[in-house]
Amino acid sequence: MQEAQVDPVKPWRDRSNTIGYITGGMEAQVDLLRQALAQLPADSKAVLILHAPGGKTVSVECGDLCVTQLSSAGLVERSGRSTWVPSEYAQRWLENQDAHFLAAKLHGNVKFFGELLASIGDSTKHSDLLVIARSVYGLNWNSPDQVRRRTGWLRSLGLIELWGQRVVRTPEGNEFLKEITISTPEDAMGTRQEYQAAPKGLQLALGEVAQLEQVDLRKRRALIGYIPRGNASGNRGSGESPLTPTASIRLLVEMMGNGLTVEAFREKCSDELGISRNSFTTMMHALRHTGLVEQTAFNFFSPTKIGHQIKRPDSGHLLVAHLHARYLFFGEIINHLDKPSTTSNLVAVAKEQYGFAQASNGEIRVRLSFLQDAGLVERVDWQRFRVTPDGRAFAQALELQSPKAEVTEHSAENDREAPVDVVQSSIIDDLRAYGRDGSESKAFEGAVGKAFAFLGFHAEHLGGPGRTDVLATAQLAAQDRYRIIVDAKSSGNEVVAESSVKFDALRDHKRKHKADYVVVVGPDFAPRLKNWAVDNEVVLLRIEDLVAILKRQSLHPIALTEMREIFARVDTFEDDLLEQYQSLERRTALMDRIISLSFQEATDDDPIAEGYISVENIIYALRKEFTPRPSAEEVGEVLSFLANPIVAALEVTKGRYKLVDSPKNISLRLRGLGGTIKTD
């Protein structure tokens, strides 16, 4: 190797599953790469001209080549929004032209590159290498395509040759193996763990927060709620990565100092994290339930004792123990990561073994993030997690909920879930079954169409060449009408690969169907797809998130006009949707409590009040049940609705309200009103 300074090999979990292929011939990859890099910098829309062996000329769009083929190996990078340039490493390779130098970069960024080279024996075929990739290194490849791409690059680099069907290492390949570090199967499969006993004093350090009875564990809250993620984290270096939940919680508590009024805290959150007024309300509701802040005076909040303690950078264990004491299936996760596991698998465990009915990929991901930040679990690859030795020791110091326990019902308004029969369980079952079966794409498209119909759209299942899978139309007045094209992507390994989403085709479908928005539905998505989707104004919607939407929509439906605004916000789609549902759930919870208060007042034999209650007394009674406390305007809207003759729940006299029917009859009347509207 002419130049010894090479980038270090990334941990296996951070290396890419795929390696790019430049059209023009397997053995010409290095030469084609050199030609492509020589034409950079270039705009994403620019056309690069490559000369392949045999005099063939190949035209490729710069953005497509860089995004889908070269960026995963660290050979190109963006400069600005739409310009691509060679990475610093690629520029150095263009200067030194050293095959080993380029091969080292590919090995450091791509899984099973040097490992493939090391796996070649006396009579190895491509089929043998595929078996090794799958069984020894845990790569879920169903075809030899990725193996052949790697051998194509290695042939182009002069490190291997093909002798008939045999793959043979060259002397150069043998020399290169001496220069690199090969990941072991244990590293790749996530099975190498050193056992570590619980250190003395850890239980004492966690204190009473880790001492819980089974009855307390079963009564923990189900949903963590909205945690803002900000634009950048000061401790992440690049300035581009969002805050982790741990960093966000710490920042919020630090911003509160020793205490602030709600208005002052709202202004700080707006200035430093860009939190909108509505999002602030949702965030405060979640933050208050963490037990890290509390109301200490009228309209004034301060950090609790433990809130002050978790400000310290070394308080990760204490924060996790505290959250474990308040939320279902938190520390218990650790005991289910002896073998690497996916988020989806953990969701199933939470539901089946702990009765956590509201478990979702999003809820489990937030818990995993807290555990990661504390060093208790680590990511094996882009979809699997495992426990660390520190995590094993930590779990010994916690009281964990026993599996198979029944979880009691929660009274909090955001813990409610729609009955399965109301949500059309067949739609949900089909989404989950067909979305995770790569051979049932048509059935999955049909299920996605039914799901959007349930949300209130006129949904057409189209499919076929040049057509979108589902066309969803909001049938409203002309000025409010809009269309969404929906691409349904099923996947046998539960993750939609980068190559499966064709953004150019989606743009064509959007133009052809005169649609306003684009949605792709799948079980989960490769990490880089999420950034590309934002760039291309495409909403990526996970199946479990769509299921959660269906369930919440059956109880607190969002109007199609309001849903339009949410689909327009690609980068904050999930947060805006959650915020909207929580706003509706808050309104419903207010109505429920106002009816309850009115019932209490009516049945209390008070000769002076005569069953009436004022708006001021209602707000006073609710002040500790809702954060922030309900405004006079919010309460007034609910009271006006309940006093409407069609609802006939309350009557109003001189600004005071009185219950005029039983809560049961009110519920039946509202249900009956909905049942009279034709939906076909």
XYZ file of C-alpha atoms in Angstrom:
680
model
C 0.000 0.000 0.000
C 1.479 3.329 -1.036
C -0.273 5.326 1.685
C -0.685 3.955 5.214
C -3.168 6.542 6.527
C -6.586 4.950 6.074
C -9.863 5.540 7.866
C -10.550 3.107 10.725
C -12.942 0.228 10.157
C -16.406 1.064 11.465
C -18.030 -1.261 13.999
C -20.001 -3.979 12.227
C -23.342 -2.491 13.281
C -22.486 0.821 11.588
C -21.320 -0.626 8.281
C -23.680 -0.729 5.303
C -25.473 -3.942 4.325
C -25.249 -2.997 0.664
C -22.486 -2.065 -1.740
C -23.150 -0.038 -4.855
C -22.906 -1.105 -8.468
C -22.025 1.252 -11.303
C -23.618 0.238 -14.584
C -20.990 -0.790 -17.130
C -19.565 -4.158 -16.068
C -18.589 -5.982 -12.887
C -14.860 -5.978 -13.505
C -14.849 -2.315 -14.538
C -16.157 -0.910 -11.225
C -12.907 0.784 -10.209
C -12.398 2.436 -13.598
C -16.044 3.569 -13.735
C -15.744 4.981 -10.217
C -12.657 6.939 -11.220
C -14.513 8.420 -14.211
C -17.521 9.351 -12.095
C -15.478 11.031 -9.349
C -13.490 12.982 -11.952
C -16.745 14.646 -13.094
C -17.594 15.906 -9.597
C -18.561 18.357 -8.204
C -21.871 18.213 -10.057
C -25.519 18.964 -9.418
C -27.857 16.080 -8.551
C -29.653 16.507 -11.873
C -26.465 16.557 -13.942
C -25.827 13.636 -16.302
C -22.487 11.862 -15.939
C -21.029 10.125 -19.002
C -19.090 6.933 -18.334
C -17.154 4.860 -20.865
C -17.527 1.143 -20.222
C -15.407 -1.669 -21.710
C -16.121 -2.506 -25.343
C -16.720 1.115 -26.323
C -20.130 1.291 -24.649
C -21.179 4.705 -23.282
C -23.304 4.857 -20.121
C -25.320 7.892 -18.974
C -26.273 8.170 -15.293
C -27.918 10.925 -13.265
C -25.443 12.254 -10.717
C -27.854 12.290 -7.760
C -29.120 8.775 -8.430
C -25.601 7.348 -8.720
C -24.310 9.141 -5.616
C -27.292 8.471 -3.374
C -28.000 4.853 -4.243
C -24.554 3.521 -5.177
C -21.654 5.545 -3.774
C -22.647 7.295 -0.557
C -22.945 4.137 1.577
C -19.250 3.413 1.007
C -18.226 6.940 2.019
C -16.946 7.822 -1.464
C -19.101 10.920 -2.085
C -20.856 13.527 0.016
C -23.204 16.457 -0.400
C -22.011 20.042 -0.624
C -25.045 22.201 -0.049
C -28.476 20.861 -0.897
C -28.000 19.459 -4.381
C -24.280 19.328 -5.225
C -22.196 16.167 -4.895
C -18.414 16.110 -4.382
C -15.842 13.336 -3.813
C -15.235 12.637 -0.131
C -11.823 13.602 1.215
C -10.824 9.927 1.201
C -11.961 9.442 -2.412
C -9.989 12.519 -3.438
C -6.879 11.045 -1.857
C -7.469 7.797 -3.740
C -7.759 9.685 -7.034
C -4.309 11.061 -6.283
C -2.571 7.862 -5.133
C -4.458 5.324 -7.351
C -3.726 2.610 -4.747
C -6.060 -0.397 -5.025
C -5.467 -1.397 -1.389
C -6.281 2.136 -0.246
C -9.691 2.022 -1.994
C -10.358 -1.548 -0.842
C -9.685 -0.512 2.766
C -12.352 2.197 2.489
C -14.881 -0.263 1.112
C -14.036 -2.765 3.850
C -14.350 -0.114 6.558
C -17.805 1.012 5.427
C -19.437 -2.126 4.009
C -20.277 -5.380 5.787
C -18.841 -8.656 4.496
C -16.254 -7.126 2.177
C -12.916 -8.096 3.697
C -14.808 -10.881 5.478
C -15.858 -12.300 2.100
C -12.254 -12.200 0.940
C -11.202 -14.078 4.082
C -13.969 -16.677 3.599
C -12.630 -17.880 0.230
C -11.297 -21.427 0.440
C -9.935 -23.958 -2.055
C -13.148 -24.477 -4.016
C -15.475 -21.639 -3.031
C -18.433 -20.641 -5.211
C -20.769 -17.655 -5.012
C -23.434 -19.910 -3.501
C -21.009 -20.900 -0.720
C -20.294 -17.247 0.055
C -24.044 -16.508 0.262
C -24.446 -19.319 2.800
C -21.563 -17.900 4.874
C -23.021 -14.394 4.694
C -26.392 -15.640 5.931
C -25.475 -18.309 8.468
C -22.145 -17.054 9.835
C -22.562 -13.266 9.594
C -26.344 -12.987 9.990
C -27.044 -11.079 6.764
C -30.639 -11.544 5.608
C -29.928 -11.849 1.896
C -32.360 -13.865 -0.202
C -30.332 -13.714 -3.430
C -26.626 -13.736 -4.370
C -26.821 -10.170 -5.768
C -24.903 -8.520 -2.928
C -22.292 -11.305 -2.941
C -21.749 -10.849 -6.687
C -21.450 -7.088 -6.299
C -18.715 -7.544 -3.718
C -16.835 -10.070 -5.837
C -17.188 -7.651 -8.764
C -15.430 -4.904 -6.826
C -12.783 -7.327 -5.545
C -12.109 -8.537 -9.110
C -11.890 -4.955 -10.306
C -9.379 -4.248 -7.529
C -7.293 -7.302 -8.532
C -7.842 -9.058 -5.193
C -9.718 -12.090 -6.543
C -10.286 -13.887 -9.855
C -12.996 -16.165 -11.225
C -11.843 -19.577 -12.430
C -14.996 -20.958 -13.964
C -17.429 -21.013 -11.042
C -14.671 -20.880 -8.429
C -13.764 -17.674 -6.618
C -9.995 -17.532 -6.105
C -7.938 -15.110 -4.026
C -4.937 -13.555 -5.792
C -1.530 -12.902 -4.154
C -2.613 -9.242 -3.928
C -5.737 -10.393 -2.081
C -3.601 -12.385 0.376
C -1.433 -9.316 1.018
C -4.488 -7.110 1.537
C -5.890 -9.484 4.177
C -2.729 -8.939 6.231
C -3.413 -5.185 6.285
C -7.003 -5.165 7.559
C -8.954 -6.191 10.656
C -11.683 -8.741 10.032
C -14.894 -8.716 12.088
C -15.606 -12.017 13.802
C -18.929 -13.857 13.453
C -19.516 -13.110 17.157
C -19.230 -9.369 16.465
C -21.569 -9.626 13.481
C -24.182 -11.821 15.174
C -23.965 -9.897 18.434
C -23.345 -12.996 20.523
C -20.032 -12.174 22.226
C -20.809 -10.866 25.672
C -18.684 -10.767 28.768
C -20.700 -11.462 31.911
C -20.289 -8.898 34.626
C -21.719 -9.239 38.117
C -23.653 -6.392 39.685
C -21.125 -4.093 41.344
C -21.495 -3.552 45.060
C -23.225 -0.305 45.880
C -25.193 0.008 42.647
C -28.461 -0.902 44.398
C -27.703 1.669 47.089
C -26.839 4.342 44.530
C -30.193 3.897 42.795
C -31.987 4.268 46.106
C -35.708 3.837 46.665
C -36.509 4.586 43.040
C -35.434 1.029 42.168
C -37.405 -0.592 45.032
C -40.807 -1.485 43.627
C -43.453 -4.106 44.306
C -45.094 -6.098 41.514
C -48.370 -4.248 42.059
C -46.537 -0.923 41.520
C -44.835 -2.218 38.385
C -48.162 -3.278 36.872
C -49.669 0.165 37.525
C -46.970 2.127 35.698
C -47.971 4.471 32.892
C -48.045 3.041 29.385
C -47.087 5.960 27.129
C -44.142 8.297 27.572
C -45.620 10.949 25.296
C -44.029 13.670 23.218
C -40.352 14.462 23.845
C -39.028 17.247 21.573
C -35.880 16.394 19.678
C -34.624 19.848 18.666
C -32.578 20.745 15.587
C -29.158 19.766 16.846
C -27.387 18.431 19.856
C -24.474 20.371 21.189
C -22.697 17.228 22.317
C -22.877 15.455 18.975
C -20.256 17.427 17.100
C -21.727 17.644 13.630
C -24.526 20.000 14.524
C -26.870 17.955 12.343
C -27.947 15.086 14.603
C -31.150 15.557 16.602
C -31.155 15.423 20.370
C -31.563 12.023 21.929
C -34.459 11.716 24.420
C -31.934 11.766 27.295
C -30.271 14.948 26.037
C -33.669 16.537 25.419
C -34.967 15.735 28.924
C -31.782 17.081 30.509
C -31.909 20.243 28.427
C -35.544 20.909 29.327
C -34.885 20.508 33.051
C -31.743 22.683 32.814
C -33.702 25.380 30.955
C -36.204 25.467 33.813
C -33.393 26.304 36.255
C -34.808 26.573 39.767
C -38.255 27.369 38.448
C -40.093 29.369 35.769
C -43.580 30.518 34.924
C -45.265 28.581 32.163
C -45.049 31.566 29.806
C -41.324 32.095 30.450
C -40.618 28.383 29.929
C -42.678 28.371 26.732
C -40.611 31.273 25.353
C -37.362 29.481 26.193
C -38.542 26.286 24.500
C -39.573 28.265 21.446
C -36.231 30.091 21.216
C -33.921 27.133 21.906
C -35.843 24.160 20.502
C -38.287 25.725 18.065
C -41.286 24.234 19.906
C -44.653 25.602 18.763
C -47.343 26.658 21.218
C -49.423 23.513 20.669
C -46.374 21.258 20.853
C -45.394 22.947 24.109
C -48.725 21.967 25.660
C -48.213 18.347 24.620
C -44.595 18.359 25.780
C -45.471 19.813 29.204
C -48.064 17.098 29.679
C -45.417 14.428 29.037
C -42.671 16.197 31.028
C -44.893 16.578 34.075
C -45.670 12.853 34.062
C -41.958 11.981 34.085
C -41.862 13.295 37.654
C -38.838 15.446 36.842
C -40.752 18.722 37.159
C -43.707 19.764 39.308
C -46.043 22.705 39.815
C -44.836 24.599 42.876
C -47.044 27.705 42.655
C -49.774 29.171 40.494
C -48.655 28.840 36.854
C -45.109 28.104 38.075
C -43.048 24.908 37.607
C -39.736 23.764 39.109
C -37.533 20.670 38.785
C -38.133 18.005 41.427
C -35.293 16.698 43.589
C -34.556 13.914 41.117
C -34.984 16.413 38.274
C -32.025 18.351 39.651
C -30.044 15.113 40.063
C -30.433 13.948 36.461
C -28.844 17.155 35.141
C -25.448 15.571 35.803
C -23.856 13.918 32.733
C -23.103 10.767 34.780
C -26.701 10.299 35.911
C -27.788 8.041 33.053
C -28.395 5.033 35.328
C -30.427 7.101 37.768
C -32.590 8.540 34.978
C -33.300 5.072 33.565
C -34.155 3.713 37.029
C -36.495 6.648 37.622
C -38.248 6.196 34.270
C -38.408 2.437 34.894
C -40.354 3.188 38.064
C -42.904 5.243 36.123
C -43.363 3.513 32.736
C -44.279 -0.004 31.664
C -41.727 -2.328 30.034
C -38.654 -0.175 30.605
C -35.925 -1.971 32.555
C -37.589 -5.245 31.543
C -36.294 -4.688 28.009
C -32.761 -5.464 29.207
C -33.686 -9.038 30.119
C -34.951 -9.664 26.588
C -31.733 -8.652 24.846
C -29.492 -11.598 25.769
C -29.693 -12.337 22.068
C -29.844 -9.435 19.603
C -33.454 -8.443 18.996
C -35.379 -6.024 16.800
C -37.783 -3.347 17.945
C -40.682 -5.278 16.433
C -39.768 -8.374 18.440
C -39.681 -6.324 21.634
C -43.126 -4.898 20.835
C -44.460 -8.456 20.603
C -42.826 -9.377 23.932
C -44.289 -6.275 25.603
C -47.796 -7.143 24.459
C -47.715 -10.906 24.948
C -45.707 -11.214 28.171
C -46.378 -7.932 29.985
C -49.874 -6.942 28.873
C -48.574 -3.678 27.398
C -51.389 -3.354 24.842
C -50.319 0.089 23.617
C -46.750 -0.985 22.854
C -45.544 0.284 19.477
C -42.247 0.573 17.623
C -42.125 4.268 18.501
C -42.614 3.702 22.242
C -40.004 0.940 22.338
C -37.518 3.002 20.303
C -37.737 5.831 22.850
C -37.060 3.396 25.708
C -34.136 1.861 23.809
C -32.675 5.302 23.230
C -32.661 6.058 26.976
C -31.057 2.661 27.626
C -28.462 3.264 24.885
C -27.507 6.665 26.238
C -26.949 5.094 29.653
C -24.682 2.412 28.129
C -27.056 -0.404 29.119
C -27.837 -1.634 25.598
C -26.085 -1.165 22.282
C -27.038 -1.354 18.641
C -25.718 -4.434 16.850
C -26.759 -3.242 13.400
C -29.403 -0.974 11.927
C -32.303 -3.015 13.319
C -31.050 -5.136 16.257
C -30.054 -4.301 19.842
C -28.306 -6.275 22.583
C -27.561 -5.852 26.273
C -24.120 -4.665 27.417
C -22.234 -6.122 30.408
C -23.110 -2.917 32.275
C -26.754 -3.476 31.379
C -26.701 -7.000 32.814
C -25.324 -5.669 36.099
C -27.841 -2.839 36.155
C -30.811 -5.171 35.615
C -29.777 -7.171 38.710
C -30.165 -4.053 40.827
C -33.730 -3.340 39.615
C -37.021 -4.861 40.623
C -38.498 -5.985 37.293
C -42.068 -6.857 36.454
C -42.663 -10.578 36.158
C -43.715 -11.721 32.678
C -47.300 -12.840 32.087
C -48.630 -10.303 34.593
C -51.874 -8.569 33.778
C -51.639 -4.808 33.426
C -54.411 -2.807 35.053
C -56.341 -0.201 33.128
C -54.991 3.336 33.146
C -57.143 6.368 33.658
C -54.902 8.835 31.845
C -56.560 10.112 28.726
C -53.636 9.395 26.418
C -53.507 5.731 27.541
C -56.864 4.852 25.987
C -57.059 2.491 23.067
C -59.946 1.818 20.729
C -61.719 -1.532 20.955
C -60.379 -3.811 18.258
C -63.817 -4.473 16.738
C -64.352 -0.744 16.176
C -61.121 -0.433 14.251
C -61.915 -3.224 11.825
C -59.457 -5.774 13.177
C -59.265 -7.466 9.779
C -57.580 -4.375 8.293
C -55.000 -4.332 11.081
C -54.391 -8.071 10.840
C -53.920 -7.811 7.053
C -51.532 -4.861 7.353
C -49.347 -6.763 9.801
C -49.479 -10.112 8.022
C -49.061 -9.029 4.390
C -46.679 -6.142 5.144
C -44.128 -8.593 6.541
C -44.515 -11.082 3.697
C -42.537 -10.092 0.627
C -44.618 -12.407 -1.575
C -47.996 -10.792 -0.781
C -47.507 -7.329 -2.258
C -50.965 -7.137 -3.910
C -52.729 -8.183 -0.719
C -50.720 -5.602 1.195
C -51.701 -2.885 -1.290
C -55.349 -3.827 -0.753
C -54.978 -3.623 3.031
C -53.339 -0.192 2.768
C -56.216 0.981 0.566
C -58.757 -0.176 3.165
C -56.788 1.594 5.892
C -56.925 4.931 4.069
C -60.635 4.395 3.392
C -61.109 3.947 7.145
C -59.361 7.295 7.685
C -62.099 8.932 5.594
C -60.519 9.009 2.135
C -62.013 7.687 -1.087
C -59.326 5.060 -1.697
C -58.750 3.307 -5.030
C -56.444 0.299 -5.283
C -54.765 0.762 -8.677
C -51.351 -0.917 -8.922
C -49.660 -2.035 -12.099
C -46.924 -0.503 -14.297
C -46.872 3.293 -14.296
C -49.620 3.529 -11.677
C -49.555 4.175 -7.968
C -50.623 1.386 -5.606
C -53.355 3.397 -3.884
C -54.897 6.746 -4.805
C -56.558 8.371 -1.774
C -58.799 11.392 -2.380
C -60.252 13.706 0.255
C -63.704 14.292 -1.241
C -64.316 17.821 -0.040
C -65.192 21.174 -1.583
C -63.026 22.067 -4.573
C -60.808 24.467 -2.619
C -60.222 21.866 0.131
C -59.944 18.703 -1.985
C -56.595 16.939 -2.178
C -55.070 13.648 -3.314
C -52.428 11.334 -1.894
C -50.585 8.629 -3.790
C -49.660 5.731 -1.522
C -46.882 3.246 -2.321
C -47.173 -0.009 -0.334
C -43.821 -1.729 0.311
C -43.922 -5.143 1.976
C -40.693 -6.753 3.176
C -39.922 -10.262 4.376
C -37.179 -9.017 6.719
C -39.435 -6.229 8.072
C -37.268 -3.414 6.698
C -37.777 -1.680 3.355
C -34.373 -1.496 1.651
C -32.935 1.695 0.207
C -33.204 0.358 -3.327
C -36.908 -0.481 -2.945
C -38.135 3.114 -2.886
C -37.803 4.819 -6.277
C -38.246 8.524 -5.669
C -38.156 9.359 -9.388
C -41.038 6.942 -10.002
C -42.971 8.436 -7.105
C -42.567 11.896 -8.632
C -43.908 10.552 -11.925
C -46.902 8.959 -10.192
C -47.584 12.148 -8.285
C -47.559 14.139 -11.520
C -49.644 11.579 -13.422
C -52.371 11.364 -10.781
C -52.240 15.120 -10.033
C -51.642 14.308 -6.380
C -50.663 16.730 -3.644
C -48.806 14.383 -1.324
C -46.824 11.121 -1.415
C -46.839 8.407 1.263
C -44.872 5.144 1.396
C -46.160 2.485 3.826
C -43.898 -0.355 5.003
C -42.944 -2.362 8.109
C -39.865 -0.177 8.713
C -37.341 1.696 6.591
C -33.566 1.683 6.116
C -32.104 4.641 8.058
C -30.884 6.667 5.075
C -34.283 6.408 3.373
C -35.667 8.706 6.052
C -33.350 11.559 5.091
C -33.914 10.994 1.384
C -37.672 10.978 1.948
C -37.525 14.431 3.547
C -35.464 15.717 0.622
C -38.055 14.329 -1.814
C -41.100 15.454 0.227
C -42.287 11.889 0.853
C -43.890 10.684 4.094
C -42.566 7.298 5.288
C -45.284 5.601 7.359
C -44.482 2.444 9.337
C -47.182 -0.226 9.553
C -47.356 -0.084 13.344
C -47.691 3.702 13.205
C -50.523 3.325 10.679
C -52.182 0.783 13.007
C -51.886 3.243 15.897
C -53.426 5.954 13.698
C -56.367 3.680 12.825
C -57.020 2.937 16.489
C -56.830 6.564 17.579
C -58.866 7.685 14.580
C -61.714 5.410 15.670
C -61.954 7.299 18.972
C -60.749 10.794 18.120
C -60.930 11.249 14.336
C -58.887 14.042 12.794
C -60.779 15.984 10.134
C -59.547 15.549 6.562
C -58.908 19.294 6.315
C -56.636 19.145 9.380
C -54.988 15.965 8.125
C -53.963 17.827 4.973
C -51.768 20.176 7.000
C -50.104 17.194 8.673
C -49.285 15.418 5.380
C -47.676 18.660 4.180
C -45.099 18.551 7.018
C -42.893 15.697 5.881
C -40.067 16.250 8.359
C -42.358 16.498 11.415
C -45.248 14.280 10.265
C -45.270 11.913 13.259
C -44.894 14.687 15.843
C -47.635 16.806 14.279
C -49.970 13.806 14.043
C -49.351 12.869 17.677
C -49.887 16.473 18.719
C -53.225 16.626 16.893
C -54.504 13.377 18.411
C -53.416 14.410 21.897
C -55.233 17.712 21.457
C -58.425 15.852 20.545
C -57.929 13.392 23.402
C -57.507 16.291 25.815
C -60.800 17.791 24.620
C -62.581 14.454 25.087
C -61.058 14.040 28.546
C -62.271 17.542 29.431
C -65.793 16.648 28.338
C -65.719 13.459 30.405
C -64.550 15.287 33.543
C -67.029 18.153 33.108
C -69.911 15.674 32.871
C -68.581 13.901 35.978
C -68.318 17.182 37.889
C -71.797 18.184 36.781
C -73.128 14.803 37.923
C -71.472 15.209 41.336
C -72.914 18.690 41.696
C -76.379 17.530 40.630
C -76.472 14.646 43.110
C -75.130 16.754 45.985
C -78.146 18.035 47.928
C -77.017 21.648 48.124
C -80.054 23.933 48.477
C -78.002 27.006 47.552
C -76.286 25.790 44.385
C -79.352 23.762 43.262
C -77.168 21.544 41.107
C -75.516 24.369 39.148
C -71.760 24.824 38.747
C -69.907 27.843 37.367
C -67.164 27.934 34.761
C -64.760 29.270 37.367
C -65.446 26.369 39.732
C -65.016 23.859 36.899
C -61.612 25.314 36.014
C -60.635 25.325 39.690
C -61.661 21.663 40.100
C -59.647 20.639 37.021
C -56.517 22.659 37.789
C -54.524 19.667 39.096
C -55.804 17.141 36.560
C -54.585 18.796 33.371
C -51.283 20.410 32.460
C -51.457 23.138 31.475
C -54.706 23.821 33.293
C -57.727 24.295 31.002
C -58.371 27.829 29.846
C -61.755 29.486 30.109
C -61.986 29.299 26.321
C -61.347 25.523 26.255
C -63.908 24.851 28.973
C -66.397 27.231 27.339
C -66.224 25.328 24.035
C -67.010 22.012 25.753
C -69.832 23.526 27.812
C -71.419 25.111 24.726
C -71.328 21.744 22.963
C -72.905 19.892 25.902
C -75.580 22.574 26.316
C -76.599 22.410 22.641
C -80.219 21.135 22.354
C -79.066 18.318 20.057
C -76.744 16.950 22.768
C -79.027 18.040 25.651
C -76.570 17.207 28.423
C -76.509 20.519 30.269
C -78.668 23.564 30.648
C -77.296 27.044 31.293
C -78.748 29.789 33.446
C -76.951 33.050 34.122
C -73.565 31.605 33.175
C -73.935 28.500 35.374
C -74.482 24.957 34.128
C -76.594 22.042 35.410
C -76.786 18.397 34.322
C -80.178 17.541 32.790
C -79.703 13.866 31.899
C -77.801 10.811 33.101
C -74.242 10.306 31.822
C -75.364 6.981 30.329
C -78.114 8.610 28.264
C -75.722 11.340 27.124
C -73.283 8.676 25.913
C -76.050 6.783 24.098
C -77.323 9.981 22.472
C -73.891 10.931 21.149
C -73.375 7.405 19.885
C -76.763 7.450 18.203
C -76.057 10.759 16.492
C -72.957 9.262 14.914
C -74.795 6.124 13.858
C -77.373 8.072 11.832
C -74.779 9.434 9.387
C -74.329 7.333 6.256
C -70.683 6.556 5.517
C -70.972 4.553 2.291
